Amino acid sequence: MLRIHFTASDVAGVRMAARPDVLWETILSFHRLRDRRGPVVYGEWRSQTRPRLNGETRLLAALVPSRGYFPDFLTPPEGLQGLDEGLQAVRATPGGRLHAELALLGADRVGGRSVPHSLRALADGGAEPFGRLLGALRGYHRAAIEPYWPQVRARVEADRAVRGRALLDGGADELLASLPPMFRWNAPVLEADYPVARDLRLDGRGLLLQPSYFCRGTPVVLRDPTLPPVLVYPTTHCEAPTVHAPGGSSLAKLVGNTRSAVLHAIGDGGTTSELARRAGVSLASASQHAGVLREAGLVATLRHGNAVLHTLTPLGAALLGGGRRVAGAVSATAPAERLYARNGPVTS
């Protein structure tokens, strides 16, 4: 079990990540690529992604084993800002920290196997090994994450909408209580299903909540307790990741004032009842139009308790904005859970 201990200032300091973290999604998806779990959600993504890989997995497999610890320096806070910023932060990892985390990676290997030569060279801090690592991360991201980024972003934003409503309804206590079923908020401790016994004391630093598309089964926290606390947890999945491009028969169904009004009514998110009220249509009509918008890749839908919450995808927001590029979104014109805890060998 994971137990996160809050002080009063920590509860006040709980915050939601503003967007998906590109490096968390990249690293966690590498676990999804190698397991066979979640075939409904990740099966098609795996079959589409594997043929696009060109050797990037060799170095990543040494650095991110299929079980046990992987280094904290791979997921710096700058990953929230984008891939370039995240990789720059990875490259700027201090030598002492780099060496310590890679040594810890070697110590965590089953049977005491030695660290591969590629990682020993990386621990020495040379420019060439780091260049290979950054190239592998960038190449893997291009193949496995970039084509699906609009849907990753939509699912994370839908989760943010659910948590935001909980925060508005009942404050930080309600927000923590609204987290997925593997969590239990018994103030001042947040408990979660976890492969090993772990206590994380926030000590007034607050906590960043980071929903993740490719996290599955159990949450993830950094192993180093001195780093800024972040809790990565799985979003709720309603469909498999697909590539939505403008055009096609589904998108053509959008022609018409009523459906356009429903799309506008979604705004920053709303239940079906709220859409009906905002657009001035019946509940059945709002539900039907929201379904068409979802099929067109313009809306993401997430069930929260007895309510269904709809949010715009980046494509839907871009359509409302006259086709302007949405900040942080990637054009979808190109063709998944942390299996093991950061500090233990047991899978979720």
Short mmCIF file of C-alpha atoms in Angstrom, two decimals:
data_model
loop_
_atom_site.label_atom_id
_atom_site.label_comp_id
_atom_site.label_asym_id
_atom_site.label_seq_id
_atom_site.Cartn_x
_atom_site.Cartn_y
_atom_site.Cartn_z
CA MET A 1 0.00 0.00 0.00
CA LEU A 2 1.07 3.56 -0.74
CA ARG A 3 0.33 6.06 2.03
CA ILE A 4 0.74 9.77 1.28
CA HIS A 5 0.75 11.87 4.44
CA PHE A 6 -0.67 15.41 4.23
CA THR A 7 -0.39 18.38 6.53
CA ALA A 8 -2.99 21.15 6.41
CA SER A 9 -0.73 23.15 4.11
CA ASP A 10 -0.30 20.11 1.85
CA VAL A 11 -4.07 19.80 1.40
CA ALA A 12 -4.17 23.48 0.49
CA GLY A 13 -1.25 22.90 -1.89
CA VAL A 14 -2.84 20.09 -3.93
CA ARG A 15 -2.97 21.06 -7.60
CA MET A 16 -3.85 19.49 -10.91
CA ALA A 17 -1.39 19.30 -13.80
CA ALA A 18 -2.46 21.67 -16.56
CA ARG A 19 -1.95 19.13 -19.34
CA PRO A 20 -0.53 15.66 -20.02
CA ASP A 21 3.17 15.27 -19.31
CA VAL A 22 4.93 14.20 -22.50
CA LEU A 23 7.74 12.29 -20.76
CA TRP A 24 5.51 10.46 -18.30
CA GLU A 25 3.33 9.35 -21.22
CA THR A 26 6.40 8.32 -23.22
CA ILE A 27 7.97 6.25 -20.44
CA LEU A 28 4.72 4.68 -19.23
CA SER A 29 3.69 3.79 -22.76
CA PHE A 30 6.94 1.84 -23.11
CA HIS A 31 5.64 -0.45 -20.35
CA ARG A 32 2.34 -0.80 -22.17
CA LEU A 33 4.19 -1.72 -25.35
CA ARG A 34 5.83 -4.74 -23.70
CA ASP A 35 2.94 -6.18 -21.73
CA ARG A 36 -0.21 -7.87 -23.00
CA ARG A 37 -2.63 -6.31 -20.56
CA GLY A 38 -5.45 -4.02 -21.49
CA PRO A 39 -5.90 -5.41 -25.02
CA VAL A 40 -9.13 -3.48 -25.57
CA VAL A 41 -7.50 -0.15 -24.79
CA TYR A 42 -3.92 -0.75 -25.92
CA GLY A 43 -4.01 -3.70 -28.33
CA GLU A 44 -4.51 -1.77 -31.55
CA TRP A 45 -2.07 0.91 -30.40
CA ARG A 46 0.60 -1.77 -29.86
CA SER A 47 0.04 -3.34 -33.28
CA GLN A 48 0.26 0.06 -34.98
CA THR A 49 3.27 1.29 -33.00
CA ARG A 50 5.65 -1.67 -33.15
CA PRO A 51 6.23 -1.53 -36.95
CA ARG A 52 7.16 2.16 -36.67
CA LEU A 53 10.00 1.54 -34.21
CA ASN A 54 13.56 1.51 -35.57
CA GLY A 55 15.76 0.23 -32.78
CA GLU A 56 14.82 2.88 -30.20
CA THR A 57 13.74 0.18 -27.78
CA ARG A 58 17.19 -1.35 -27.25
CA LEU A 59 18.59 1.48 -25.14
CA LEU A 60 15.24 2.24 -23.54
CA ALA A 61 14.81 -1.39 -22.47
CA ALA A 62 18.09 -1.20 -20.56
CA LEU A 63 17.08 2.05 -18.91
CA VAL A 64 13.42 1.20 -18.31
CA PRO A 65 13.28 -2.53 -17.47
CA SER A 66 9.98 -4.34 -17.65
CA ARG A 67 10.00 -4.74 -13.88
CA GLY A 68 11.51 -2.81 -11.02
CA TYR A 69 12.87 0.68 -10.77
CA PHE A 70 13.46 3.17 -13.56
CA PRO A 71 15.37 6.42 -12.93
CA ASP A 72 13.54 9.51 -11.76
CA PHE A 73 15.60 11.78 -14.04
CA LEU A 74 13.64 10.47 -17.05
CA THR A 75 10.49 12.31 -15.94
CA PRO A 76 11.48 15.87 -14.94
CA PRO A 77 8.75 18.49 -14.28
CA GLU A 78 9.62 20.18 -17.58
CA GLY A 79 7.86 17.34 -19.41
CA LEU A 80 4.65 19.31 -18.82
CA GLN A 81 6.00 22.04 -21.10
CA GLY A 82 6.66 19.81 -24.11
CA LEU A 83 9.10 17.29 -25.53
CA ASP A 84 11.95 19.71 -26.29
CA GLU A 85 11.82 21.27 -22.83
CA GLY A 86 11.59 17.86 -21.19
CA LEU A 87 14.57 16.45 -23.08
CA GLN A 88 16.62 19.54 -22.27
CA ALA A 89 15.91 18.95 -18.59
CA VAL A 90 16.92 15.28 -18.94
CA ARG A 91 20.19 16.37 -20.56
CA ALA A 92 20.80 18.85 -17.72
CA THR A 93 20.63 16.15 -15.01
CA PRO A 94 23.54 16.75 -12.60
CA GLY A 95 26.28 14.16 -12.89
CA GLY A 96 26.05 13.06 -9.27
CA ARG A 97 22.33 12.41 -9.49
CA LEU A 98 22.71 10.65 -12.83
CA HIS A 99 25.38 8.32 -11.48
CA ALA A 100 23.41 7.57 -8.28
CA GLU A 101 20.16 6.75 -10.08
CA LEU A 102 21.85 4.56 -12.67
CA ALA A 103 23.70 2.75 -9.87
CA LEU A 104 20.37 2.22 -8.15
CA LEU A 105 18.99 0.84 -11.41
CA GLY A 106 21.81 -1.70 -11.46
CA ALA A 107 21.31 -2.63 -7.81
CA ASP A 108 17.62 -3.25 -8.46
CA ARG A 109 18.28 -5.79 -11.20
CA VAL A 110 17.07 -9.29 -10.44
CA GLY A 111 19.90 -11.68 -9.65
CA GLY A 112 22.46 -8.90 -9.38
CA ARG A 113 22.99 -8.60 -13.11
CA SER A 114 25.39 -5.83 -14.01
CA VAL A 115 24.38 -2.59 -15.65
CA PRO A 116 24.69 -2.80 -19.46
CA HIS A 117 27.68 -1.10 -21.06
CA SER A 118 25.40 1.51 -22.66
CA LEU A 119 24.27 2.65 -19.21
CA ARG A 120 27.78 2.64 -17.75
CA ALA A 121 28.81 5.01 -20.53
CA LEU A 122 25.75 7.16 -19.82
CA ALA A 123 26.64 7.31 -16.12
CA ASP A 124 30.02 8.78 -17.07
CA GLY A 125 28.12 11.77 -18.49
CA GLY A 126 29.59 11.75 -21.98
CA ALA A 127 27.92 13.74 -24.73
CA GLU A 128 27.69 10.79 -27.13
CA PRO A 129 25.81 8.41 -24.78
CA PHE A 130 23.44 11.19 -23.80
CA GLY A 131 22.88 12.02 -27.45
CA ARG A 132 21.91 8.40 -28.09
CA LEU A 133 19.49 8.45 -25.16
CA LEU A 134 17.81 11.67 -26.26
CA GLY A 135 17.61 10.36 -29.81
CA ALA A 136 16.00 7.14 -28.61
CA LEU A 137 13.45 9.02 -26.51
CA ARG A 138 12.61 11.37 -29.36
CA GLY A 139 12.34 8.55 -31.90
CA TYR A 140 10.17 6.44 -29.63
CA HIS A 141 7.91 9.40 -28.88
CA ARG A 142 7.51 10.11 -32.58
CA ALA A 143 6.41 6.53 -33.23
CA ALA A 144 4.35 5.75 -30.13
CA ILE A 145 2.96 9.00 -28.73
CA GLU A 146 2.84 11.77 -31.32
CA PRO A 147 0.19 10.21 -33.61
CA TYR A 148 -2.11 9.68 -30.61
CA TRP A 149 -1.45 12.90 -28.73
CA PRO A 150 -4.85 14.50 -29.45
CA GLN A 151 -6.63 11.58 -27.79
CA VAL A 152 -4.15 11.43 -24.90
CA ARG A 153 -4.72 15.12 -24.32
CA ALA A 154 -8.51 14.80 -24.61
CA ARG A 155 -8.63 11.99 -22.04
CA VAL A 156 -6.41 13.90 -19.59
CA GLU A 157 -8.49 17.05 -20.04
CA ALA A 158 -11.67 15.06 -19.43
CA ASP A 159 -10.17 13.78 -16.17
CA ARG A 160 -9.17 17.33 -15.22
CA ALA A 161 -12.75 18.44 -15.78
CA VAL A 162 -14.01 15.76 -13.38
CA ARG A 163 -11.47 16.72 -10.71
CA GLY A 164 -12.17 20.41 -11.24
CA ARG A 165 -15.86 19.91 -10.61
CA ALA A 166 -15.07 17.98 -7.44
CA LEU A 167 -12.80 20.81 -6.26
CA LEU A 168 -15.49 23.41 -6.93
CA ASP A 169 -18.14 21.30 -5.22
CA GLY A 170 -16.25 20.39 -2.07
CA GLY A 171 -12.71 21.77 -2.06
CA ALA A 172 -9.48 19.79 -1.83
CA ASP A 173 -11.07 17.09 0.35
CA GLU A 174 -13.65 16.35 -2.33
CA LEU A 175 -10.95 16.44 -5.02
CA LEU A 176 -8.87 13.81 -3.23
CA ALA A 177 -11.96 11.71 -2.55
CA SER A 178 -12.87 11.83 -6.27
CA LEU A 179 -9.69 10.05 -7.41
CA PRO A 180 -10.05 6.62 -9.10
CA PRO A 181 -11.16 3.58 -7.07
CA MET A 182 -7.63 2.42 -6.20
CA PHE A 183 -7.41 5.49 -3.91
CA ARG A 184 -8.92 6.01 -0.44
CA TRP A 185 -8.87 9.44 1.16
CA ASN A 186 -8.84 9.08 4.96
CA ALA A 187 -7.70 12.54 5.98
CA PRO A 188 -4.88 13.30 6.50
CA VAL A 189 -3.67 10.22 4.58
CA LEU A 190 -4.29 9.27 0.96
CA GLU A 191 -3.99 5.50 0.56
CA ALA A 192 -3.63 3.65 -2.72
CA ASP A 193 -3.24 0.09 -3.92
CA TYR A 194 0.48 -0.41 -4.48
CA PRO A 195 2.84 -3.36 -4.96
CA VAL A 196 4.94 -2.57 -1.88
CA ALA A 197 4.62 -0.72 1.42
CA ARG A 198 5.57 2.91 0.88
CA ASP A 199 5.05 6.07 2.95
CA LEU A 200 5.46 9.46 1.30
CA ARG A 201 5.47 12.48 3.62
CA LEU A 202 4.74 15.73 1.82
CA ASP A 203 5.98 17.95 4.69
CA GLY A 204 4.32 21.11 3.42
CA ARG A 205 5.41 20.76 -0.22
CA GLY A 206 1.94 20.08 -1.60
CA LEU A 207 1.21 17.50 -4.29
CA LEU A 208 0.87 17.64 -8.07
CA LEU A 209 -1.82 15.32 -9.42
CA GLN A 210 -0.87 14.09 -12.90
CA PRO A 211 -3.49 12.03 -14.79
CA SER A 212 -1.91 9.77 -17.40
CA TYR A 213 -3.34 7.93 -20.40
CA PHE A 214 -0.68 5.21 -20.33
CA CYS A 215 -0.63 4.67 -16.56
CA ARG A 216 -2.56 1.52 -15.68
CA GLY A 217 -3.59 -0.34 -12.55
CA THR A 218 -1.67 1.50 -9.84
CA PRO A 219 -0.37 5.05 -9.39
CA VAL A 220 3.27 6.03 -9.76
CA VAL A 221 5.39 8.26 -7.53
CA LEU A 222 9.03 9.28 -7.73
CA ARG A 223 11.40 7.13 -5.72
CA ASP A 224 13.50 10.03 -4.44
CA PRO A 225 11.48 11.58 -1.57
CA THR A 226 13.41 14.87 -1.83
CA LEU A 227 12.07 15.63 -5.33
CA PRO A 228 8.89 17.73 -5.75
CA PRO A 229 6.04 15.28 -5.03
CA VAL A 230 3.97 14.15 -8.01
CA LEU A 231 1.28 11.48 -8.09
CA VAL A 232 0.69 9.94 -11.52
CA TYR A 233 -2.57 8.03 -11.77
CA PRO A 234 -4.59 6.33 -14.54
CA THR A 235 -7.30 8.15 -16.43
CA THR A 236 -10.57 6.34 -17.08
CA HIS A 237 -10.54 4.71 -20.50
CA CYS A 238 -13.68 4.57 -22.61
CA GLU A 239 -12.07 3.74 -25.94
CA ALA A 240 -8.82 2.66 -27.55
CA PRO A 241 -6.39 5.32 -28.83
CA THR A 242 -7.06 6.10 -32.47
CA VAL A 243 -5.94 8.70 -34.97
CA HIS A 244 -8.64 11.25 -35.76
CA ALA A 245 -8.07 13.40 -38.83
CA PRO A 246 -10.40 16.12 -40.13
CA GLY A 247 -12.91 14.96 -42.68
CA GLY A 248 -14.89 11.78 -43.19
CA SER A 249 -18.56 10.87 -42.90
CA SER A 250 -18.72 11.38 -39.12
CA LEU A 251 -17.41 14.92 -39.31
CA ALA A 252 -19.83 15.70 -42.15
CA LYS A 253 -22.70 15.02 -39.75
CA LEU A 254 -21.80 18.23 -37.95
CA VAL A 255 -23.60 20.35 -40.55
CA GLY A 256 -26.55 21.94 -38.81
CA ASN A 257 -27.26 24.65 -36.26
CA THR A 258 -28.33 22.36 -33.42
CA ARG A 259 -25.21 20.22 -33.42
CA SER A 260 -23.03 23.32 -33.69
CA ALA A 261 -24.89 24.79 -30.70
CA VAL A 262 -24.23 21.63 -28.67
CA LEU A 263 -20.53 21.76 -29.54
CA HIS A 264 -20.38 25.38 -28.39
CA ALA A 265 -22.34 24.49 -25.25
CA ILE A 266 -19.72 22.00 -24.14
CA GLY A 267 -17.23 24.80 -23.54
CA ASP A 268 -15.00 23.82 -20.61
CA GLY A 269 -17.05 20.69 -20.01
CA GLY A 270 -20.56 19.76 -19.00
CA THR A 271 -22.97 16.96 -18.30
CA THR A 272 -25.60 15.94 -20.82
CA SER A 273 -28.22 17.80 -18.79
CA GLU A 274 -26.11 20.94 -18.82
CA LEU A 275 -25.60 20.69 -22.58
CA ALA A 276 -29.35 20.36 -23.09
CA ARG A 277 -30.00 23.42 -20.94
CA ARG A 278 -27.28 25.55 -22.54
CA ALA A 279 -28.23 24.62 -26.11
CA GLY A 280 -31.98 24.79 -25.49
CA VAL A 281 -32.63 21.21 -26.65
CA SER A 282 -34.13 18.11 -25.07
CA LEU A 283 -32.01 15.74 -22.99
CA ALA A 284 -32.37 13.03 -25.65
CA SER A 285 -31.33 15.43 -28.40
CA ALA A 286 -28.29 16.62 -26.45
CA SER A 287 -27.23 13.01 -25.84
CA GLN A 288 -27.63 12.08 -29.51
CA HIS A 289 -25.69 15.09 -30.78
CA ALA A 290 -22.93 14.56 -28.20
CA GLY A 291 -22.62 10.98 -29.45
CA VAL A 292 -22.16 12.14 -33.04
CA LEU A 293 -19.56 14.69 -31.94
CA ARG A 294 -17.73 11.96 -30.04
CA GLU A 295 -17.70 9.69 -33.11
CA ALA A 296 -16.18 12.55 -35.09
CA GLY A 297 -13.35 12.89 -32.59
CA LEU A 298 -14.50 16.33 -31.41
CA VAL A 299 -15.69 15.38 -27.92
CA ALA A 300 -14.42 13.11 -25.16
CA THR A 301 -16.95 11.58 -22.76
CA LEU A 302 -16.23 10.32 -19.27
CA ARG A 303 -18.66 8.81 -16.76
CA HIS A 304 -18.44 10.33 -13.27
CA GLY A 305 -20.75 8.68 -10.77
CA ASN A 306 -24.26 8.85 -12.18
CA ALA A 307 -23.38 11.70 -14.55
CA VAL A 308 -21.74 11.71 -17.98
CA LEU A 309 -19.26 14.55 -18.53
CA HIS A 310 -18.37 15.81 -22.01
CA THR A 311 -15.28 17.85 -22.87
CA LEU A 312 -13.82 19.15 -26.14
CA THR A 313 -10.90 17.34 -27.72
CA PRO A 314 -8.13 19.49 -29.24
CA LEU A 315 -9.71 18.87 -32.65
CA GLY A 316 -13.09 20.08 -31.39
CA ALA A 317 -11.55 23.16 -29.81
CA ALA A 318 -9.65 23.90 -33.03
CA LEU A 319 -12.86 23.62 -35.05
CA LEU A 320 -14.60 26.12 -32.78
CA GLY A 321 -11.57 28.37 -33.06
CA GLY A 322 -11.76 28.49 -36.84
CA GLY A 323 -9.04 25.88 -37.37
CA ARG A 324 -6.40 27.62 -35.28
CA ARG A 325 -3.83 25.31 -33.76
CA VAL A 326 -4.55 24.45 -30.15
CA ALA A 327 -1.59 25.02 -27.86
CA GLY A 328 0.09 21.74 -27.02
CA ALA A 329 -1.87 19.68 -29.54
CA VAL A 330 -0.21 17.67 -32.28
CA SER A 331 -1.79 17.27 -35.70
CA ALA A 332 -3.08 13.72 -36.08
CA THR A 333 -2.13 13.05 -39.67
CA ALA A 334 0.39 10.27 -39.01
CA PRO A 335 -0.56 6.81 -39.28
CA ALA A 336 -0.03 1.12 -21.74
CA GLU A 337 0.34 1.41 -16.66
CA ARG A 338 3.47 1.44 -15.06
CA LEU A 339 3.84 -2.33 -14.71
CA TYR A 340 6.00 -2.11 -11.71
CA ALA A 341 6.37 0.37 -8.91
CA ARG A 342 9.33 2.70 -8.93
CA ASN A 343 10.65 1.02 -5.81
CA GLY A 344 9.56 -2.58 -6.09
CA PRO A 345 9.56 -5.59 -8.37
CA VAL A 346 5.85 -6.42 -8.07
CA THR A 347 3.49 -5.63 -10.93
CA SER A 348 0.18 -3.90 -10.48
#
